[in-house]
Amino acid sequence: MTEWNPDLLPGFEATDLVLPDAARAAGEPDDVEMVATLVRRSGPVAPGRPPALLYVHGWNDYFFQTHLADAVEAMGYAFYALDLRRYGRSLRRGHLPGFVTDLDEYQVELDAATDLIAEEHDGLLLMGHSTGGLVTALWAAARPGRLSGLVLNSPWLDLQGSPLIRTVGSPLIDALGSRNPTSVLRLQPDLGFYARALHRTLEGEWDYDLELKVTPSPPIRAGWLRAVLAGHQRVAAGLGIDVPVLVLASGATDFGRRWHEGLRTVDSVLDVDQIAARAVKLGRHVTLVRIQEGMHDLLLSAPEVRARVVGEIARWTAAYADPAASTRAP
């Protein structure tokens, strides 16, 4: 029997998915359990086994977008969200925030979450943002028959930068990540512009927990970036996802090193043209929608922009994501 407890968000509840076989990084305590956290709306599940949507966050993030839950429920889906291991609700004492050495490690919690959801729902739509978009795309490719559709919000499908930089840098990251996976990479510092555009205390709209989504973001470690690059290579080779995929990305990117108000209307984290170029590698049925004036997390953009995002998801879902198309794997 799954035990659900009140969540940190009013009106939601959560349960820990214990990961007893999860690998520990060097220096992490052996006596602290590794968990992922599944979140849903409080109260009884709607009768009739309605379809469900499972949302997976990105790097340095956790689920707090309650307006997404409202929109999903208005579409007729029950809403669930997953905080991956070492993120948000799932981060425990002594653990390295966000760290893994293989993105396939997340298959364990995604399997556990989707199995638990399948006990009460028929049909599953999966949604991932940024790094979570890469993680969910890889999982969807490895689990044919489990989904009715996949929605990707600014997914990280390629390493930003010129092809030359990517070609030269990848072998170095591969070597360092293999030899010393927890070593911190001295990359361009996080100037806090994205957080400034988001958080209420920093001139933004949103009041998320600054201890769960921190500024500056946690250090990038070689083993983690190596795992991400390996995921990018798999996308480049073609994933062959067996269900319709919706890819949403902003209309423009701006990696400016000085703050200006235009950073509220662009993706300041990823190269959206690279997202668009790689999207066709996901599967045989991919819909790409560019959202003008969208931020990196399109669902945290200005109200009229995120209304367009929700409208695009609802229209695509009605057209292509048949809940009856997905089945629970044996």
Coordinates of C-alpha atoms in Angstrom, one line a residue:
M1 CA 0.0 0.0 0.0
T2 CA 1.5 3.3 -1.1
E3 CA 1.7 5.9 1.7
W4 CA 0.9 9.5 0.4
N5 CA 1.8 12.4 2.7
P6 CA 1.0 16.1 2.5
D7 CA 3.4 17.9 0.1
L8 CA 5.2 21.2 0.5
L9 CA 2.7 22.6 -2.0
P10 CA -0.8 23.1 -0.6
G11 CA -3.4 20.8 -2.2
F12 CA -0.8 18.2 -3.2
E13 CA 0.6 15.0 -1.7
A14 CA 3.8 13.1 -2.2
T15 CA 5.3 9.7 -1.8
D16 CA 9.0 8.6 -1.7
L17 CA 10.2 6.0 -4.2
V18 CA 13.1 4.4 -2.4
L19 CA 16.0 3.5 -4.7
P20 CA 18.0 0.9 -2.6
D21 CA 20.3 -0.1 -5.5
A22 CA 21.2 3.5 -6.5
A23 CA 24.9 4.1 -6.9
R24 CA 26.6 6.4 -4.4
A25 CA 29.1 9.0 -5.6
A26 CA 32.5 9.3 -3.9
G27 CA 32.0 10.9 -0.5
E28 CA 28.2 10.4 -0.3
P29 CA 27.1 8.8 2.9
D30 CA 26.0 5.1 2.8
D31 CA 23.5 5.6 5.6
V32 CA 21.3 8.1 3.8
E33 CA 18.7 6.5 1.5
M34 CA 18.4 7.6 -2.1
V35 CA 14.9 8.4 -3.2
A36 CA 12.8 10.0 -5.9
T37 CA 9.6 11.7 -5.1
L38 CA 6.2 11.4 -6.8
V39 CA 3.7 14.2 -6.4
R40 CA 0.0 14.4 -7.2
R41 CA -3.1 16.4 -6.3
S42 CA -4.5 15.5 -2.9
G43 CA -7.8 13.8 -2.6
P44 CA -9.4 10.7 -4.2
V45 CA -8.6 9.7 -7.7
A46 CA -11.3 10.5 -10.2
P47 CA -13.5 7.5 -11.0
G48 CA -13.2 5.6 -14.3
R49 CA -9.4 5.3 -14.5
P50 CA -8.7 8.6 -16.3
P51 CA -5.5 9.1 -18.3
A52 CA -2.6 10.7 -16.5
L53 CA 0.3 13.0 -17.3
L54 CA 3.7 12.7 -15.6
Y55 CA 5.9 15.8 -15.5
V56 CA 9.7 15.7 -15.1
H57 CA 11.7 18.8 -14.3
G58 CA 15.1 20.0 -15.5
W59 CA 18.5 20.7 -14.0
N60 CA 18.6 22.6 -10.7
D61 CA 14.8 22.3 -10.5
Y62 CA 11.8 20.7 -8.9
F63 CA 8.0 20.6 -9.4
F64 CA 6.3 23.8 -8.3
Q65 CA 4.3 24.8 -11.4
T66 CA 0.8 24.3 -9.9
H67 CA -0.7 26.1 -12.9
L68 CA 0.5 23.3 -15.1
A69 CA -1.4 20.8 -13.0
D70 CA -4.5 23.0 -13.4
A71 CA -4.1 23.0 -17.1
V72 CA -3.5 19.3 -17.4
E73 CA -6.5 18.5 -15.3
A74 CA -8.6 20.8 -17.5
M75 CA -7.6 18.6 -20.4
G76 CA -9.0 15.6 -18.6
Y77 CA -5.7 14.1 -17.3
A78 CA -4.7 13.4 -13.7
F79 CA -1.5 15.2 -13.0
Y80 CA 1.7 13.7 -11.5
A81 CA 5.2 15.1 -11.1
L82 CA 8.5 13.4 -10.4
D83 CA 11.4 15.0 -8.5
L84 CA 14.3 12.9 -9.6
R85 CA 17.0 11.6 -7.2
R86 CA 19.2 14.3 -5.8
Y87 CA 16.8 17.1 -6.8
G88 CA 14.3 19.1 -5.0
R89 CA 12.2 17.1 -2.5
S90 CA 14.5 14.1 -3.2
L91 CA 17.8 15.7 -2.2
R92 CA 19.1 14.2 1.0
R93 CA 21.9 15.1 3.4
G94 CA 25.4 14.7 1.9
H95 CA 24.2 13.9 -1.7
L96 CA 25.6 15.8 -4.7
P97 CA 22.8 17.9 -6.2
G98 CA 21.6 16.5 -9.6
F99 CA 24.6 14.1 -10.0
V100 CA 24.5 10.9 -12.0
T101 CA 27.0 9.3 -14.3
D102 CA 24.5 7.7 -16.7
L103 CA 21.1 9.1 -17.6
D104 CA 19.7 5.6 -17.8
E105 CA 20.0 5.5 -14.0
Y106 CA 16.7 7.5 -14.0
Q107 CA 14.9 4.5 -15.6
V108 CA 14.5 3.1 -12.1
E109 CA 12.4 5.9 -10.7
L110 CA 10.6 6.5 -14.0
D111 CA 9.7 2.8 -14.1
A112 CA 8.5 2.9 -10.5
A113 CA 6.5 6.1 -11.0
T114 CA 4.8 4.9 -14.1
D115 CA 4.0 1.5 -12.6
L116 CA 2.4 3.2 -9.6
I117 CA 0.4 5.6 -11.9
A118 CA -0.8 2.6 -14.0
E119 CA -2.4 1.1 -10.9
E120 CA -5.1 3.8 -11.1
H121 CA -5.0 5.2 -14.6
D122 CA -5.3 4.0 -18.2
G123 CA -3.1 5.9 -20.6
L124 CA 0.0 7.9 -19.8
L125 CA 1.3 11.1 -21.3
L126 CA 4.9 12.0 -20.4
M127 CA 6.3 15.6 -20.2
G128 CA 9.9 16.7 -19.7
H129 CA 11.6 20.1 -19.4
S130 CA 15.2 20.8 -20.4
T131 CA 17.5 18.1 -19.0
G132 CA 14.3 16.3 -18.0
G133 CA 13.3 16.5 -21.7
L134 CA 16.4 14.5 -22.6
V135 CA 15.8 12.0 -19.8
T136 CA 12.2 11.4 -20.7
A137 CA 13.0 11.1 -24.4
L138 CA 15.6 8.4 -23.7
W139 CA 13.2 6.6 -21.4
A140 CA 10.4 6.7 -24.0
A141 CA 12.7 5.2 -26.6
A142 CA 13.6 2.4 -24.2
R143 CA 10.0 1.7 -23.2
P144 CA 7.9 1.2 -26.3
G145 CA 4.2 0.7 -25.6
R146 CA 4.2 2.5 -22.3
L147 CA 3.0 6.0 -23.5
S148 CA 0.3 7.7 -25.5
G149 CA 2.6 10.7 -26.3
L150 CA 5.6 12.7 -25.2
V151 CA 5.7 16.5 -24.6
L152 CA 9.1 18.2 -24.4
N153 CA 9.3 21.7 -23.1
S154 CA 12.7 23.2 -24.3
P155 CA 14.4 19.8 -24.2
W156 CA 18.2 19.7 -24.0
L157 CA 18.9 17.7 -27.1
D158 CA 22.3 19.0 -28.1
L159 CA 25.3 20.8 -26.4
Q160 CA 25.1 24.6 -27.1
G161 CA 28.1 26.1 -29.0
S162 CA 29.7 25.7 -32.4
P163 CA 30.2 22.2 -33.9
L164 CA 34.0 22.7 -33.5
I165 CA 33.8 23.4 -29.8
R166 CA 31.5 20.5 -29.3
T167 CA 33.8 18.1 -31.3
V168 CA 37.0 19.2 -29.5
G169 CA 35.4 19.4 -26.0
S170 CA 33.6 16.1 -25.9
P171 CA 36.7 13.8 -25.8
L172 CA 38.1 15.9 -22.9
I173 CA 34.9 15.7 -21.0
D174 CA 34.7 11.9 -21.7
A175 CA 38.2 11.3 -20.4
L176 CA 37.8 13.5 -17.3
G177 CA 34.3 12.2 -16.5
S178 CA 35.5 8.6 -16.7
R179 CA 38.6 9.1 -14.5
N180 CA 37.2 11.6 -12.0
P181 CA 33.4 11.9 -12.3
T182 CA 32.8 14.2 -9.4
S183 CA 35.4 16.8 -10.4
V184 CA 33.9 20.2 -10.8
L185 CA 34.3 21.9 -14.2
R186 CA 35.3 25.5 -14.3
L187 CA 32.7 26.7 -16.8
Q188 CA 31.3 30.1 -17.5
P189 CA 29.7 31.3 -14.2
D190 CA 26.0 31.5 -13.7
L191 CA 25.3 35.2 -13.6
G192 CA 21.8 34.7 -12.2
F193 CA 20.0 36.3 -15.1
Y194 CA 17.5 33.5 -15.6
A195 CA 16.6 33.5 -11.9
R196 CA 16.2 37.3 -12.0
A197 CA 13.7 36.9 -14.8
L198 CA 11.8 34.2 -12.7
H199 CA 11.8 34.7 -9.0
R200 CA 9.4 37.2 -7.3
T201 CA 12.2 38.6 -5.1
L202 CA 14.4 39.1 -8.1
E203 CA 11.9 41.0 -10.3
G204 CA 10.1 37.9 -11.6
E205 CA 6.6 36.4 -11.1
W206 CA 7.3 33.1 -9.4
D207 CA 7.7 32.3 -5.7
Y208 CA 9.6 29.0 -5.8
D209 CA 11.8 27.7 -3.0
L210 CA 15.3 29.1 -3.4
E211 CA 16.8 26.2 -1.4
L212 CA 15.4 23.7 -3.9
K213 CA 16.1 25.7 -7.0
V214 CA 19.2 27.6 -6.1
T215 CA 21.1 30.6 -7.5
P216 CA 23.8 30.3 -8.7
S217 CA 23.1 26.8 -9.8
P218 CA 25.0 23.8 -8.4
P219 CA 28.5 23.1 -9.8
I220 CA 28.7 21.1 -13.0
R221 CA 30.6 17.9 -12.5
A222 CA 32.5 16.0 -15.2
G223 CA 30.7 12.7 -14.8
W224 CA 27.3 14.4 -15.1
L225 CA 28.2 16.3 -18.2
R226 CA 29.7 13.2 -19.7
A227 CA 26.3 11.4 -19.1
V228 CA 24.5 14.3 -20.8
L229 CA 26.8 14.2 -23.8
A230 CA 26.3 10.5 -24.2
G231 CA 22.5 11.2 -24.2
H232 CA 23.0 13.8 -26.9
Q233 CA 24.9 11.3 -29.0
R234 CA 22.0 8.8 -28.7
V235 CA 19.6 11.5 -29.9
A236 CA 21.8 12.4 -32.8
A237 CA 21.8 8.7 -33.8
G238 CA 18.0 8.6 -33.8
L239 CA 15.8 7.4 -30.9
G240 CA 12.9 5.9 -32.8
I241 CA 10.3 6.9 -30.2
D242 CA 7.1 4.9 -31.1
V243 CA 4.6 7.6 -30.1
P244 CA 3.8 11.1 -31.3
V245 CA 6.2 13.7 -29.8
L246 CA 5.5 17.4 -29.3
V247 CA 8.6 19.6 -29.0
L248 CA 8.1 23.2 -27.8
A249 CA 10.9 25.8 -27.9
S250 CA 11.2 29.5 -27.7
G251 CA 11.4 31.6 -30.8
A252 CA 14.9 33.0 -29.9
T253 CA 18.0 32.5 -27.8
D254 CA 20.1 35.2 -26.1
F255 CA 23.2 34.3 -24.1
G256 CA 23.9 37.9 -23.3
R257 CA 26.4 38.6 -20.5
R258 CA 24.7 41.8 -19.4
W259 CA 21.2 42.0 -18.0
H260 CA 18.5 43.5 -20.2
E261 CA 14.7 43.3 -20.1
G262 CA 14.7 41.3 -23.3
L263 CA 16.0 38.3 -21.4
R264 CA 12.4 37.8 -20.1
T265 CA 11.3 36.9 -23.7
V266 CA 14.0 34.5 -24.9
D267 CA 15.6 31.2 -23.9
S268 CA 18.8 32.3 -22.1
V269 CA 19.8 28.8 -21.3
L270 CA 19.7 26.6 -24.4
D271 CA 20.2 27.2 -28.2
V272 CA 16.6 26.9 -29.5
D273 CA 17.8 26.4 -33.1
Q274 CA 19.8 23.4 -32.0
I275 CA 16.7 22.0 -30.3
A276 CA 14.7 22.4 -33.5
A277 CA 17.4 20.8 -35.6
R278 CA 17.7 17.8 -33.3
A279 CA 13.9 17.3 -32.8
V280 CA 13.5 15.3 -36.0
K281 CA 15.8 12.6 -34.6
L282 CA 13.4 11.7 -31.8
G283 CA 11.0 9.6 -33.8
R284 CA 8.9 9.2 -36.9
H285 CA 6.1 11.6 -35.7
V286 CA 7.4 14.8 -34.3
T287 CA 5.6 18.1 -34.1
L288 CA 7.7 21.3 -33.5
V289 CA 6.2 24.5 -32.2
R290 CA 8.2 27.7 -31.7
I291 CA 6.8 30.0 -29.1
Q292 CA 7.6 33.6 -29.7
E293 CA 8.7 35.5 -26.5
G294 CA 9.0 32.3 -24.6
M295 CA 11.5 31.8 -21.8
H296 CA 13.5 28.7 -21.3
D297 CA 10.8 27.1 -19.2
L298 CA 8.0 28.1 -21.5
L299 CA 5.4 27.5 -18.8
L300 CA 7.1 30.3 -16.7
S301 CA 6.8 32.9 -19.5
A302 CA 4.5 35.9 -19.3
P303 CA 0.8 35.0 -18.9
E304 CA -0.2 35.5 -22.5
V305 CA 2.8 33.4 -23.7
R306 CA 2.2 30.5 -21.4
A307 CA -1.5 30.5 -22.4
R308 CA -0.3 29.9 -25.9
V309 CA 1.9 27.1 -24.7
V310 CA -1.0 25.4 -22.9
G311 CA -3.2 25.9 -25.9
E312 CA -0.7 24.2 -28.2
I313 CA -0.3 21.3 -25.8
A314 CA -4.1 20.9 -25.5
R315 CA -4.6 21.0 -29.3
W316 CA -1.8 18.5 -30.0
T317 CA -2.9 16.2 -27.2
A318 CA -6.5 16.1 -28.6
A319 CA -5.2 15.4 -32.1
Y320 CA -2.4 12.9 -31.4
A321 CA -2.1 11.6 -27.9
D322 CA -4.7 8.8 -27.7
P323 CA -4.7 7.5 -24.1
A324 CA -5.8 4.1 -25.4
A325 CA -2.6 3.8 -27.4
S326 CA -0.5 3.1 -24.3
T327 CA -0.4 -0.1 -22.3
R328 CA 1.3 -1.1 -19.1
A329 CA 4.4 -3.2 -19.9
P330 CA 4.4 -6.7 -18.5

